[in-house]
Short mmCIF file of C-alpha atoms in Angstrom, two decimals:
data_model
loop_
_atom_site.label_atom_id
_atom_site.label_comp_id
_atom_site.label_asym_id
_atom_site.label_seq_id
_atom_site.Cartn_x
_atom_site.Cartn_y
_atom_site.Cartn_z
CA MET A 1 18.93 -8.39 8.29
CA LYS A 2 21.77 -6.18 8.05
CA PRO A 3 24.57 -6.66 11.08
CA PHE A 4 23.46 -4.84 14.09
CA THR A 5 25.03 -4.46 17.83
CA TYR A 6 21.99 -4.42 20.81
CA GLU A 7 21.70 -2.90 23.94
CA LYS A 8 18.89 -3.06 26.62
CA PRO A 9 19.16 0.32 28.83
CA SER A 10 17.50 0.24 32.03
CA SER A 11 15.84 4.01 31.87
CA PRO A 12 14.25 6.10 29.62
CA ALA A 13 16.98 8.49 30.02
CA GLU A 14 19.96 6.14 29.52
CA ALA A 15 17.85 4.87 26.19
CA ALA A 16 17.65 8.54 24.83
CA ALA A 17 21.17 9.19 25.61
CA ALA A 18 22.40 5.64 23.97
CA ALA A 19 20.48 6.98 20.80
CA ALA A 20 22.63 10.05 20.61
CA ARG A 21 25.60 8.20 20.83
CA VAL A 22 25.38 5.51 18.01
CA GLU A 23 24.93 6.78 14.63
CA GLY A 24 22.31 4.48 13.13
CA ALA A 25 20.43 3.47 16.42
CA ARG A 26 16.87 2.71 16.69
CA PHE A 27 14.96 2.04 19.56
CA ILE A 28 12.80 -1.47 19.49
CA ALA A 29 9.97 -2.38 21.67
CA GLY A 30 7.68 -4.79 20.30
CA GLY A 31 9.33 -5.07 16.90
CA THR A 32 6.31 -6.17 15.08
CA ASN A 33 6.95 -3.72 12.22
CA LEU A 34 10.51 -2.96 12.64
CA LEU A 35 11.71 -6.29 12.78
CA ASP A 36 9.70 -6.72 9.60
CA LEU A 37 11.04 -3.89 7.88
CA MET A 38 14.74 -4.94 8.76
CA LYS A 39 14.29 -8.44 7.30
CA LEU A 40 13.65 -6.83 3.96
CA GLN A 41 16.41 -4.08 4.52
CA ILE A 42 14.19 -1.47 4.51
CA GLU A 43 15.12 -0.40 7.81
CA THR A 44 19.12 -1.02 8.48
CA PRO A 45 19.82 -0.06 12.15
CA SER A 46 23.45 -0.70 12.72
CA HIS A 47 22.76 -0.61 16.89
CA LEU A 48 19.31 -1.48 18.59
CA ILE A 49 18.19 -0.44 21.63
CA ASP A 50 15.96 -2.39 23.41
CA LEU A 51 13.36 -0.67 25.25
CA ASN A 52 11.95 -3.40 27.37
CA ASP A 53 13.56 -2.94 30.48
CA VAL A 54 13.17 0.75 30.83
CA GLY A 55 9.84 0.74 32.33
CA LEU A 56 6.93 2.85 31.03
CA ASP A 57 4.50 -0.03 31.07
CA LYS A 58 1.67 1.20 33.04
CA ILE A 59 -1.51 3.16 32.83
CA GLU A 60 -1.87 6.01 35.57
CA ALA A 61 -4.77 8.58 36.14
CA THR A 62 -3.70 12.16 35.75
CA ASP A 63 -4.47 14.99 37.99
CA GLN A 64 -6.23 16.40 34.95
CA GLY A 65 -8.58 13.61 35.29
CA GLY A 66 -7.24 11.54 32.44
CA LEU A 67 -4.71 8.84 31.89
CA ARG A 68 -1.13 8.48 31.04
CA VAL A 69 -0.51 5.50 28.87
CA GLY A 70 2.99 4.51 29.29
CA ALA A 71 4.83 4.16 25.59
CA LEU A 72 5.72 0.27 26.40
CA VAL A 73 1.89 -0.59 27.26
CA ARG A 74 1.15 -3.35 24.91
CA ASN A 75 -1.94 -2.98 22.75
CA THR A 76 -4.05 -5.80 24.43
CA ASP A 77 -3.24 -4.30 27.73
CA LEU A 78 -4.56 -0.96 27.06
CA ALA A 79 -7.59 -2.26 25.00
CA ALA A 80 -8.35 -4.43 28.09
CA ASP A 81 -7.93 -1.63 30.71
CA TRP A 82 -11.56 -0.93 32.33
CA ARG A 83 -10.79 2.61 32.43
CA VAL A 84 -10.46 2.76 28.77
CA ARG A 85 -13.35 0.72 28.09
CA ARG A 86 -15.73 2.48 30.18
CA ASP A 87 -14.40 6.19 29.35
CA TYR A 88 -12.58 5.78 26.10
CA GLY A 89 -14.31 3.11 24.36
CA VAL A 90 -13.43 4.45 21.14
CA LEU A 91 -9.93 3.50 21.94
CA THR A 92 -10.58 0.14 22.89
CA ARG A 93 -12.45 -0.35 19.36
CA ALA A 94 -9.80 0.77 17.42
CA LEU A 95 -7.23 -1.18 19.20
CA VAL A 96 -9.22 -4.59 18.65
CA ALA A 97 -10.11 -3.68 15.16
CA GLY A 98 -6.32 -3.73 14.57
CA ALA A 99 -4.03 -6.78 13.78
CA SER A 100 -4.43 -10.14 15.37
CA GLY A 101 -4.38 -11.10 19.08
CA GLN A 102 -0.45 -12.13 18.84
CA ILE A 103 0.29 -8.85 17.39
CA ARG A 104 -1.43 -6.87 19.80
CA ASN A 105 0.35 -8.88 22.81
CA GLN A 106 3.60 -7.54 21.31
CA ALA A 107 2.83 -4.16 20.13
CA THR A 108 3.17 -1.21 22.12
CA THR A 109 1.39 2.21 22.27
CA ALA A 110 4.23 4.19 21.09
CA GLY A 111 5.29 1.64 18.40
CA ASN A 112 1.50 1.77 17.34
CA LEU A 113 2.07 5.54 16.25
CA LEU A 114 5.40 5.14 14.68
CA GLN A 115 4.31 1.92 12.73
CA ARG A 116 5.46 2.80 8.71
CA THR A 117 2.97 2.52 5.97
CA ARG A 118 1.84 -0.62 4.57
CA CYS A 119 2.07 0.60 0.92
CA PRO A 120 3.00 -2.04 -1.18
CA TYR A 121 5.35 0.18 -3.49
CA PHE A 122 7.27 1.16 -0.33
CA TYR A 123 8.02 -2.66 0.78
CA ASP A 124 9.00 -3.67 -2.39
CA THR A 125 12.71 -2.68 -2.93
CA ASN A 126 12.85 -2.88 -6.49
CA GLN A 127 10.13 0.03 -7.08
CA PRO A 128 10.52 3.84 -6.62
CA CYS A 129 9.31 5.29 -3.60
CA ASN A 130 9.95 8.47 -2.19
CA LYS A 131 9.58 7.31 1.52
CA ARG A 132 12.05 4.67 1.16
CA SER A 133 14.54 6.21 -1.12
CA PRO A 134 14.01 10.03 -1.11
CA GLY A 135 13.95 11.34 -4.83
CA SER A 136 13.21 7.90 -6.56
CA GLY A 137 9.74 8.60 -7.25
CA CYS A 138 6.02 7.07 -6.56
CA GLY A 139 5.27 4.01 -7.86
CA ALA A 140 1.90 3.80 -6.46
CA ILE A 141 0.69 6.87 -8.28
CA GLY A 142 -0.05 5.25 -11.59
CA GLY A 143 0.18 1.77 -9.85
CA PHE A 144 -2.33 0.00 -8.12
CA SER A 145 -3.52 2.27 -5.68
CA ARG A 146 -6.72 1.10 -4.13
CA GLN A 147 -5.33 0.96 -0.47
CA HIS A 148 -4.20 4.59 -0.75
CA ALA A 149 -4.89 8.03 0.48
CA ILE A 150 -7.13 10.49 -1.06
CA VAL A 151 -6.70 13.98 0.88
CA GLY A 152 -3.52 15.38 2.07
CA VAL A 153 -1.46 13.83 -0.75
CA ASN A 154 0.91 15.17 -3.33
CA ASP A 155 2.56 14.10 -6.14
CA ALA A 156 5.84 12.61 -4.01
CA CYS A 157 3.58 10.13 -2.02
CA ILE A 158 -0.19 9.05 -1.51
CA ALA A 159 0.95 6.42 1.39
CA THR A 160 -1.66 6.13 4.05
CA HIS A 161 -1.08 5.85 7.76
CA PRO A 162 -1.84 2.26 8.78
CA SER A 163 -2.89 2.38 12.48
CA ASP A 164 -6.33 2.34 14.40
CA MET A 165 -5.29 3.24 17.33
CA ALA A 166 -3.66 6.79 16.22
CA VAL A 167 -7.46 7.68 14.62
CA ALA A 168 -8.85 7.43 18.30
CA MET A 169 -5.88 9.05 19.86
CA ARG A 170 -6.57 12.08 17.07
CA VAL A 171 -10.27 12.11 18.06
CA LEU A 172 -9.50 12.08 21.68
CA ASP A 173 -7.31 14.84 21.41
CA ALA A 174 -4.15 12.74 22.72
CA ASN A 175 -0.96 14.34 23.42
CA VAL A 176 2.45 12.66 23.04
CA GLU A 177 5.10 12.67 26.00
CA THR A 178 8.94 12.62 24.75
CA VAL A 179 12.38 12.95 26.26
CA ARG A 180 15.13 13.72 24.36
CA SER A 181 18.87 12.65 24.18
CA ASP A 182 20.05 15.86 26.58
CA GLY A 183 17.11 15.06 28.85
CA SER A 184 14.99 17.56 28.09
CA THR A 185 11.23 16.87 27.75
CA ARG A 186 8.27 18.30 25.78
CA THR A 187 4.64 17.25 25.00
CA ILE A 188 3.28 17.16 21.26
CA THR A 189 -0.20 17.46 20.79
CA ILE A 190 -1.53 14.15 18.50
CA ALA A 191 -2.64 16.78 15.32
CA ASP A 192 1.00 17.68 15.38
CA PHE A 193 2.54 14.54 15.59
CA HIS A 194 2.04 12.83 12.68
CA ARG A 195 2.65 14.96 9.40
CA LEU A 196 1.58 15.32 5.52
CA PRO A 197 4.15 13.95 3.14
CA GLY A 198 5.14 17.18 1.97
CA ASP A 199 8.45 16.96 -0.12
CA THR A 200 10.02 14.87 2.72
CA PRO A 201 7.63 11.51 2.91
CA HIS A 202 10.52 9.98 4.88
CA ILE A 203 9.78 11.94 7.52
CA GLU A 204 6.46 11.00 9.36
CA ASN A 205 6.54 12.60 12.52
CA ALA A 206 7.49 15.66 14.67
CA LEU A 207 10.19 13.32 16.48
CA GLU A 208 13.95 14.76 16.61
CA ALA A 209 16.74 12.22 16.25
CA GLY A 210 16.91 9.86 19.07
CA GLU A 211 13.47 11.33 20.86
CA LEU A 212 11.92 8.89 22.67
CA ILE A 213 8.12 8.59 23.04
CA THR A 214 7.53 7.91 27.28
CA ALA A 215 3.79 8.43 26.89
CA VAL A 216 0.61 8.98 25.31
CA VAL A 217 -1.80 10.87 27.49
CA LEU A 218 -5.71 11.13 27.25
CA PRO A 219 -7.45 14.19 28.27
CA ALA A 220 -10.43 13.74 31.04
CA PRO A 221 -12.95 11.72 29.50
CA ALA A 222 -15.31 13.67 26.76
CA GLY A 223 -18.49 11.54 27.32
CA GLY A 224 -20.65 10.92 24.24
CA THR A 225 -21.04 7.80 22.48
CA HIS A 226 -17.97 6.09 20.85
CA VAL A 227 -18.01 4.59 17.88
CA TYR A 228 -15.07 2.97 15.54
CA ARG A 229 -15.99 1.77 12.02
CA LYS A 230 -13.31 -0.25 10.09
CA VAL A 231 -14.23 -1.14 6.76
CA ARG A 232 -11.74 -3.74 4.92
CA ASP A 233 -11.36 -6.20 2.56
CA ARG A 234 -11.53 -8.95 5.20
CA ALA A 235 -13.52 -9.24 8.40
CA SER A 236 -10.70 -9.62 10.42
CA TYR A 237 -6.87 -9.12 10.54
CA ALA A 238 -6.63 -6.40 7.53
CA PHE A 239 -5.84 -2.57 6.99
CA ALA A 240 -8.66 -0.11 6.80
CA LEU A 241 -9.91 0.95 3.42
CA VAL A 242 -11.20 3.54 5.58
CA SER A 243 -12.24 4.00 9.06
CA VAL A 244 -14.28 6.31 11.31
CA ALA A 245 -13.61 7.21 15.04
CA ALA A 246 -16.15 9.15 16.38
CA ILE A 247 -17.49 10.58 19.73
CA VAL A 248 -21.12 11.82 19.59
CA GLN A 249 -22.90 13.60 22.45
CA PRO A 250 -26.47 13.66 23.26
CA ASP A 251 -27.04 17.16 21.66
CA GLY A 252 -26.04 15.53 18.18
CA THR A 253 -22.67 17.27 18.21
CA GLY A 254 -19.44 15.41 18.07
CA LYS A 255 -16.10 14.88 16.94
CA VAL A 256 -14.63 12.36 13.87
CA ALA A 257 -11.51 11.16 12.67
CA LEU A 258 -10.95 9.23 9.32
CA GLY A 259 -8.37 6.51 9.06
CA GLY A 260 -7.10 4.57 5.84
CA VAL A 261 -7.44 8.26 3.60
CA ALA A 262 -4.32 10.09 4.73
CA HIS A 263 -0.57 10.27 5.21
CA LYS A 264 -1.82 10.72 9.08
CA PRO A 265 -5.01 10.50 11.00
CA TRP A 266 -7.65 12.54 9.23
CA ARG A 267 -9.40 15.27 11.33
CA VAL A 268 -10.85 18.54 9.82
CA GLU A 269 -12.19 20.21 13.32
CA ALA A 270 -14.76 22.56 10.61
CA ALA A 271 -16.28 19.58 9.31
CA GLU A 272 -17.44 19.07 12.90
CA SER A 273 -19.62 22.00 12.79
CA GLN A 274 -21.60 20.43 10.24
CA THR A 275 -22.43 17.11 12.20
CA GLY A 276 -26.22 18.26 12.65
CA ARG A 277 -26.46 18.59 9.01
CA GLY A 278 -25.81 15.05 8.06
CA ALA A 279 -22.99 12.54 7.11
CA LYS A 280 -22.74 14.21 3.30
CA ALA A 281 -22.07 17.80 4.78
CA VAL A 282 -19.67 16.35 7.24
CA ALA A 283 -17.85 14.17 4.61
CA SER A 284 -17.66 16.81 1.80
CA GLU A 285 -15.88 19.02 4.33
CA LEU A 286 -13.64 16.50 5.67
CA LEU A 287 -12.52 15.51 2.06
CA ALA A 288 -13.24 18.70 0.45
CA ASP A 289 -9.66 18.71 -1.12
CA ALA A 290 -9.65 14.94 -2.16
CA ARG A 291 -7.36 13.99 -5.07
CA THR A 292 -8.65 10.60 -5.94
CA THR A 293 -6.92 8.00 -8.29
CA HIS A 294 -8.75 5.26 -10.21
CA ASP A 295 -8.55 2.89 -8.15
CA ASN A 296 -9.47 4.89 -4.83
CA ALA A 297 -11.88 6.73 -6.18
CA PHE A 298 -14.50 4.68 -4.29
CA LYS A 299 -13.24 5.87 -0.89
CA VAL A 300 -15.19 9.07 -1.32
CA PRO A 301 -18.45 7.67 -1.26
CA LEU A 302 -17.33 4.74 1.04
CA VAL A 303 -16.57 7.77 3.77
CA GLU A 304 -19.94 9.25 3.31
CA ARG A 305 -21.69 6.16 4.02
CA THR A 306 -19.51 5.00 6.80
CA LEU A 307 -19.97 8.18 8.38
CA ALA A 308 -23.58 7.97 7.90
CA SER A 309 -23.87 4.65 9.52
CA VAL A 310 -21.47 5.84 12.41
CA MET A 311 -23.98 8.71 13.01
CA ALA A 312 -27.02 6.82 13.01
CA GLU A 313 -25.31 4.13 15.54
CA ALA A 314 -24.47 6.51 17.52
CA LYS A 315 -28.15 8.06 17.37
CA ALA A 316 -29.31 4.88 18.05
CA GLN A 317 -27.37 4.13 21.64
CA PRO A 318 -28.68 5.42 24.75
CA MET B 1 10.02 -41.29 8.93
CA ALA B 2 12.46 -40.65 11.79
CA SER B 3 15.16 -41.50 9.99
CA PHE B 4 14.64 -39.72 6.73
CA HIS B 5 13.93 -36.51 8.92
CA LEU B 6 17.80 -37.08 10.46
CA THR B 7 19.07 -37.62 6.98
CA ARG B 8 17.60 -34.51 5.66
CA ARG B 9 18.59 -32.42 8.82
CA LYS B 10 22.14 -33.71 8.35
CA LEU B 11 22.41 -33.19 4.72
CA LEU B 12 21.03 -29.44 5.34
CA LYS B 13 23.84 -28.90 7.77
CA ALA B 14 26.10 -30.01 5.74
CA LEU B 15 25.28 -27.75 3.08
CA LEU B 16 24.69 -24.72 5.58
CA ALA B 17 28.46 -25.93 6.69
CA ALA B 18 29.51 -25.41 2.97
CA GLY B 19 27.85 -22.24 2.43
CA GLY B 20 29.33 -21.11 5.64
CA ALA B 21 32.85 -21.62 4.85
CA VAL B 22 32.24 -19.81 1.44
CA THR B 23 30.68 -16.80 3.10
CA ALA B 24 32.79 -16.59 6.42
CA ARG B 25 35.04 -14.29 4.99
CA PRO B 26 33.04 -11.35 3.92
CA LEU B 27 31.07 -11.58 7.42
CA LEU B 28 34.17 -11.53 9.55
CA ARG B 29 35.73 -8.37 7.25
CA GLU B 30 32.28 -6.67 8.05
CA SER B 31 32.35 -7.15 11.71
CA HIS B 32 36.03 -6.28 12.20
CA GLY B 33 35.66 -3.18 9.89
CA THR B 34 36.70 -1.49 6.80
CA THR B 35 34.48 1.11 8.01
CA PRO B 36 35.52 3.48 10.87
CA ALA B 37 35.33 2.28 14.09
CA PRO B 38 32.51 3.38 16.65
CA ALA B 39 33.08 6.44 18.94
CA ALA B 40 34.62 5.44 22.03
CA SER B 41 31.81 5.32 23.91
CA ALA B 42 29.82 3.21 21.80
CA PRO B 43 29.25 -0.61 22.68
CA ALA B 44 31.60 -2.79 20.99
CA ALA B 45 30.62 -4.87 17.87
CA PRO B 46 30.11 -8.34 18.83
CA SER B 47 28.91 -10.49 16.09
CA THR B 48 27.51 -12.94 18.62
CA VAL B 49 25.59 -12.26 22.15
CA ASN B 50 25.31 -14.70 24.70
CA VAL B 51 21.85 -15.56 25.34
CA LEU B 52 19.95 -17.67 28.06
CA LEU B 53 16.49 -18.84 26.79
CA ARG B 54 14.23 -20.47 29.14
CA VAL B 55 11.90 -22.63 26.86
CA ASN B 56 9.29 -25.36 28.00
CA GLY B 57 10.92 -24.93 31.37
CA THR B 58 14.68 -25.91 30.55
CA GLU B 59 17.29 -23.16 30.16
CA HIS B 60 19.32 -23.27 27.31
CA GLN B 61 22.68 -20.78 27.07
CA MET B 62 23.88 -19.99 23.29
CA MET B 63 25.83 -17.82 21.44
CA ILE B 64 24.22 -15.92 18.81
CA ASP B 65 24.13 -13.78 16.20
CA PRO B 66 21.67 -11.05 17.43
CA ARG B 67 19.58 -10.97 14.27
CA THR B 68 18.44 -14.62 15.32
CA THR B 69 14.72 -14.46 15.47
CA LEU B 70 13.05 -16.50 18.64
CA LEU B 71 11.61 -18.60 15.84
CA ASP B 72 15.31 -19.49 14.33
CA ALA B 73 16.70 -20.02 17.59
CA LEU B 74 13.92 -22.35 18.53
CA ARG B 75 14.21 -24.30 15.43
CA GLU B 76 17.80 -23.83 13.91
CA ARG B 77 19.51 -24.11 17.57
CA LEU B 78 17.23 -25.91 20.13
CA HIS B 79 15.77 -28.23 17.01
CA LEU B 80 12.26 -27.53 18.47
CA THR B 81 10.97 -27.87 15.00
CA GLY B 82 7.13 -28.18 16.05
CA THR B 83 7.12 -24.28 15.68
CA LYS B 84 6.88 -23.57 11.95
CA LYS B 85 8.09 -21.01 9.82
CA GLY B 86 5.23 -19.80 7.27
CA CYS B 87 5.45 -16.49 6.26
CA ASP B 88 8.46 -14.91 8.55
CA GLN B 89 6.59 -11.36 8.86
CA GLY B 90 3.67 -11.93 11.05
CA GLN B 91 0.79 -12.64 9.26
CA CYS B 92 0.41 -16.19 9.05
CA GLY B 93 0.50 -17.30 12.61
CA ALA B 94 2.27 -20.28 12.36
CA CYS B 95 5.21 -19.79 14.68
CA THR B 96 2.80 -18.82 17.46
CA VAL B 97 4.64 -19.60 20.80
CA ILE B 98 3.43 -18.84 24.31
CA VAL B 99 5.48 -16.15 26.29
CA ASP B 100 5.02 -15.56 29.71
CA GLY B 101 1.45 -16.91 28.96
CA ARG B 102 0.90 -14.72 26.04
CA ARG B 103 0.53 -15.78 22.27
CA ILE B 104 3.05 -14.06 20.17
CA THR B 105 4.45 -14.28 16.72
CA SER B 106 8.05 -15.74 17.45
CA CYS B 107 9.14 -14.49 13.92
CA LEU B 108 8.84 -11.03 14.84
CA THR B 109 10.94 -10.84 18.17
CA LEU B 110 14.41 -11.39 18.66
CA ALA B 111 15.65 -14.39 20.61
CA VAL B 112 17.90 -11.87 22.51
CA MET B 113 14.89 -10.25 23.39
CA GLN B 114 13.27 -12.81 25.18
CA GLN B 115 15.92 -13.72 28.16
CA GLY B 116 14.12 -13.95 31.17
CA HIS B 117 10.91 -14.91 29.78
CA ASP B 118 9.17 -18.26 29.66
CA VAL B 119 9.02 -19.52 26.41
CA THR B 120 6.34 -22.53 25.78
CA THR B 121 6.33 -24.14 22.22
CA ILE B 122 3.98 -26.85 20.95
CA GLU B 123 6.64 -29.65 22.48
CA GLY B 124 6.04 -27.97 25.83
CA LEU B 125 2.28 -28.47 26.08
CA GLY B 126 1.83 -31.92 25.17
CA THR B 127 3.78 -35.05 24.18
CA PRO B 128 2.82 -37.99 21.76
CA GLY B 129 1.93 -40.07 24.72
CA ASP B 130 0.67 -37.30 26.62
CA LEU B 131 -1.51 -34.69 24.89
CA HIS B 132 -2.54 -31.64 25.59
CA PRO B 133 -6.30 -31.09 25.70
CA MET B 134 -6.29 -29.04 22.87
CA GLN B 135 -3.68 -31.20 20.95
CA ALA B 136 -6.46 -34.48 21.70
CA ALA B 137 -9.37 -32.24 20.37
CA PHE B 138 -7.40 -31.16 16.93
CA VAL B 139 -7.22 -34.87 16.31
CA ARG B 140 -10.53 -35.81 17.32
CA HIS B 141 -12.11 -33.13 15.31
CA ASP B 142 -9.46 -33.67 12.19
CA GLY B 143 -8.76 -29.72 13.04
CA PHE B 144 -5.88 -29.86 9.94
CA GLN B 145 -5.18 -31.47 6.33
CA CYS B 146 -1.40 -30.94 5.96
CA GLY B 147 -0.46 -29.91 9.63
CA PHE B 148 1.72 -27.19 8.74
CA CYS B 149 -0.35 -24.45 10.65
CA THR B 150 -1.49 -26.95 13.49
CA PRO B 151 1.25 -26.13 16.15
CA GLY B 152 0.60 -22.21 15.74
CA GLN B 153 -2.91 -22.71 15.92
CA ILE B 154 -2.84 -24.77 19.09
CA CYS B 155 -0.65 -22.81 21.08
CA SER B 156 -2.82 -19.94 19.82
CA ALA B 157 -5.58 -21.20 20.75
CA VAL B 158 -4.24 -22.16 24.27
CA ALA B 159 -3.31 -18.74 24.94
CA MET B 160 -6.77 -17.46 23.39
CA LEU B 161 -9.14 -19.06 25.73
CA GLU B 162 -6.49 -17.78 28.74
CA GLU B 163 -7.75 -14.08 27.17
CA VAL B 164 -11.18 -14.99 27.50
CA LYS B 165 -10.99 -15.99 30.62
CA ALA B 166 -9.41 -12.76 31.91
CA GLY B 167 -12.02 -10.98 30.09
CA ILE B 168 -9.84 -9.43 27.31
CA PRO B 169 -12.18 -7.85 24.47
CA SER B 170 -12.06 -8.67 20.87
CA HIS B 171 -13.72 -6.55 18.08
CA ALA B 172 -16.47 -9.48 18.34
CA THR B 173 -17.53 -8.51 21.96
CA ALA B 174 -20.76 -6.71 21.85
CA SER B 175 -19.97 -4.72 25.05
CA LEU B 176 -16.85 -3.25 26.49
CA THR B 177 -17.84 -2.91 29.74
CA GLY B 178 -19.82 -6.51 30.34
CA GLY B 179 -17.99 -9.74 30.33
CA VAL B 180 -16.83 -12.12 27.23
CA GLU B 181 -18.69 -15.14 26.20
CA LEU B 182 -17.06 -16.99 23.41
CA SER B 183 -19.78 -17.43 20.58
CA ALA B 184 -18.72 -18.65 17.54
CA SER B 185 -17.84 -15.42 15.96
CA GLU B 186 -15.82 -14.46 18.95
CA LEU B 187 -13.84 -17.83 18.67
CA ARG B 188 -13.45 -16.91 14.79
CA GLU B 189 -12.20 -13.32 15.43
CA ARG B 190 -9.67 -14.23 18.14
CA MET B 191 -8.22 -16.94 15.98
CA SER B 192 -8.06 -14.64 13.04
CA GLY B 193 -4.23 -14.25 13.40
CA ASN B 194 -3.87 -18.00 12.59
CA LEU B 195 -4.07 -18.73 8.83
CA CYS B 196 -4.58 -22.04 7.25
CA ARG B 197 -4.49 -22.57 3.60
CA CYS B 198 -6.01 -26.15 3.70
CA GLY B 199 -9.21 -24.39 5.12
CA ALA B 200 -9.67 -26.63 7.95
CA TYR B 201 -11.72 -23.87 9.81
CA SER B 202 -14.56 -25.33 10.52
CA ASN B 203 -13.33 -28.25 12.14
CA ILE B 204 -10.34 -25.97 14.03
CA GLN B 205 -13.40 -24.05 15.42
CA GLU B 206 -14.96 -27.60 16.62
CA ALA B 207 -11.70 -28.75 18.24
CA ILE B 208 -11.33 -25.17 19.94
CA GLY B 209 -15.00 -24.89 20.80
CA GLU B 210 -15.24 -28.40 22.48
CA VAL B 211 -12.05 -27.41 24.73
CA ALA B 212 -13.95 -24.14 25.63
CA GLY B 213 -16.91 -25.93 26.23
CA VAL B 214 -18.49 -23.90 23.72
CA ARG B 215 -22.24 -25.23 23.23
CA ARG B 216 -23.31 -25.85 19.54
#
């Protein structure tokens, strides 16, 4: 790791102000991804702002009938909250499909949204990577790309966003609440939060420099049957090749988001009008602009089959 | 064995001291800055921070580089070498310790972040003369071959059983609104963060199952 200085503020506003004060500062909460990247000198903050004393660790009911999940709520606690288990089952299922028990005890709600890709070319500092070193090229294109994205890609980057939780948040239409260094606050929809690579794959979300996530807000429960299905190389503790988050209503209508296929949780609202016509119709709408490599072309039929399985499972549940 | 252990450790210390003498100069230069001084309001840039760690019920004050992970502080400063460094990137679970009753990977947290928390390592669970029931079960069931992953497996298993008692669901839990029962598939799923390259999994599973009272 590169040397850094360290502070532990006691409020969100103080933390956001500190981030503006010190150039090269980064927030740290769970640390499960940032420290990993710091050891490899992919992340080289000059100053760490430890958020573990700022509060933001509660899950509270909102006036709209939803839940406000504090940024510091650990993945384990969010997954285990009885309101989440009862009303937002897709979220609990996505959370427990990710990482390991140890990591979920450390990792936070906001940190989960902000985790970086696990593209091996991003991790290997000997390789070109437009995300790590803008303008250096992409080693994954033409390289080993079995894990990589098939939609929303371009010649700059085919990395995926690795989160399971974010895919559930996308299908739940969550909102991200933040505070900026000047103390002002704003709300960003989860749809607008993560970005496609474009010409700037190193910019992964809508946050401004020093802007701090304070909460992720879930709208009132949507009802329906909640399913999260993750397909991966191992039965546990592996990133998704493809994942499907779905909320299916008794009349057969529903909402669907995909993980493991894009630079962000992938949802195409137009595809959801096809749910009555079966998985093939939904999948072809979701992946209309797919651009695959030799290694990851299997993800196209895998999405369709996983979707078919999820829709059948939802139909079979009471 | 003990004398070899000490000798090896002394040798390593001597080597590190020699290396330290060589690297001390550039490190000092870095911390006192050929780069522009930080803005006046920025925190000063100390090369070490004062940290108070509470480990196995004992408080330890130490001056450490803020880059020190909890794992390195335990092993290199407190000489609690039961906690193992496997991958050092959160993938193997060998460094699992229990903080405030919850299992975490000690390689993915900084020692300075764990001030004010209760850290329990394998040394705090039991001693050779007074084994923790989980340690005794691992011995009884031969839950290891080389033993490198064992402290992490045991710390993980002890805290995992508390997670089951608290009703925390896992990927293997059938119903999110019902209770949690520790079936074999639940046990395997919940221990997936601890790898064993010797492949002693079946005996590890039996040892944990016995402590948990799982019927086979």
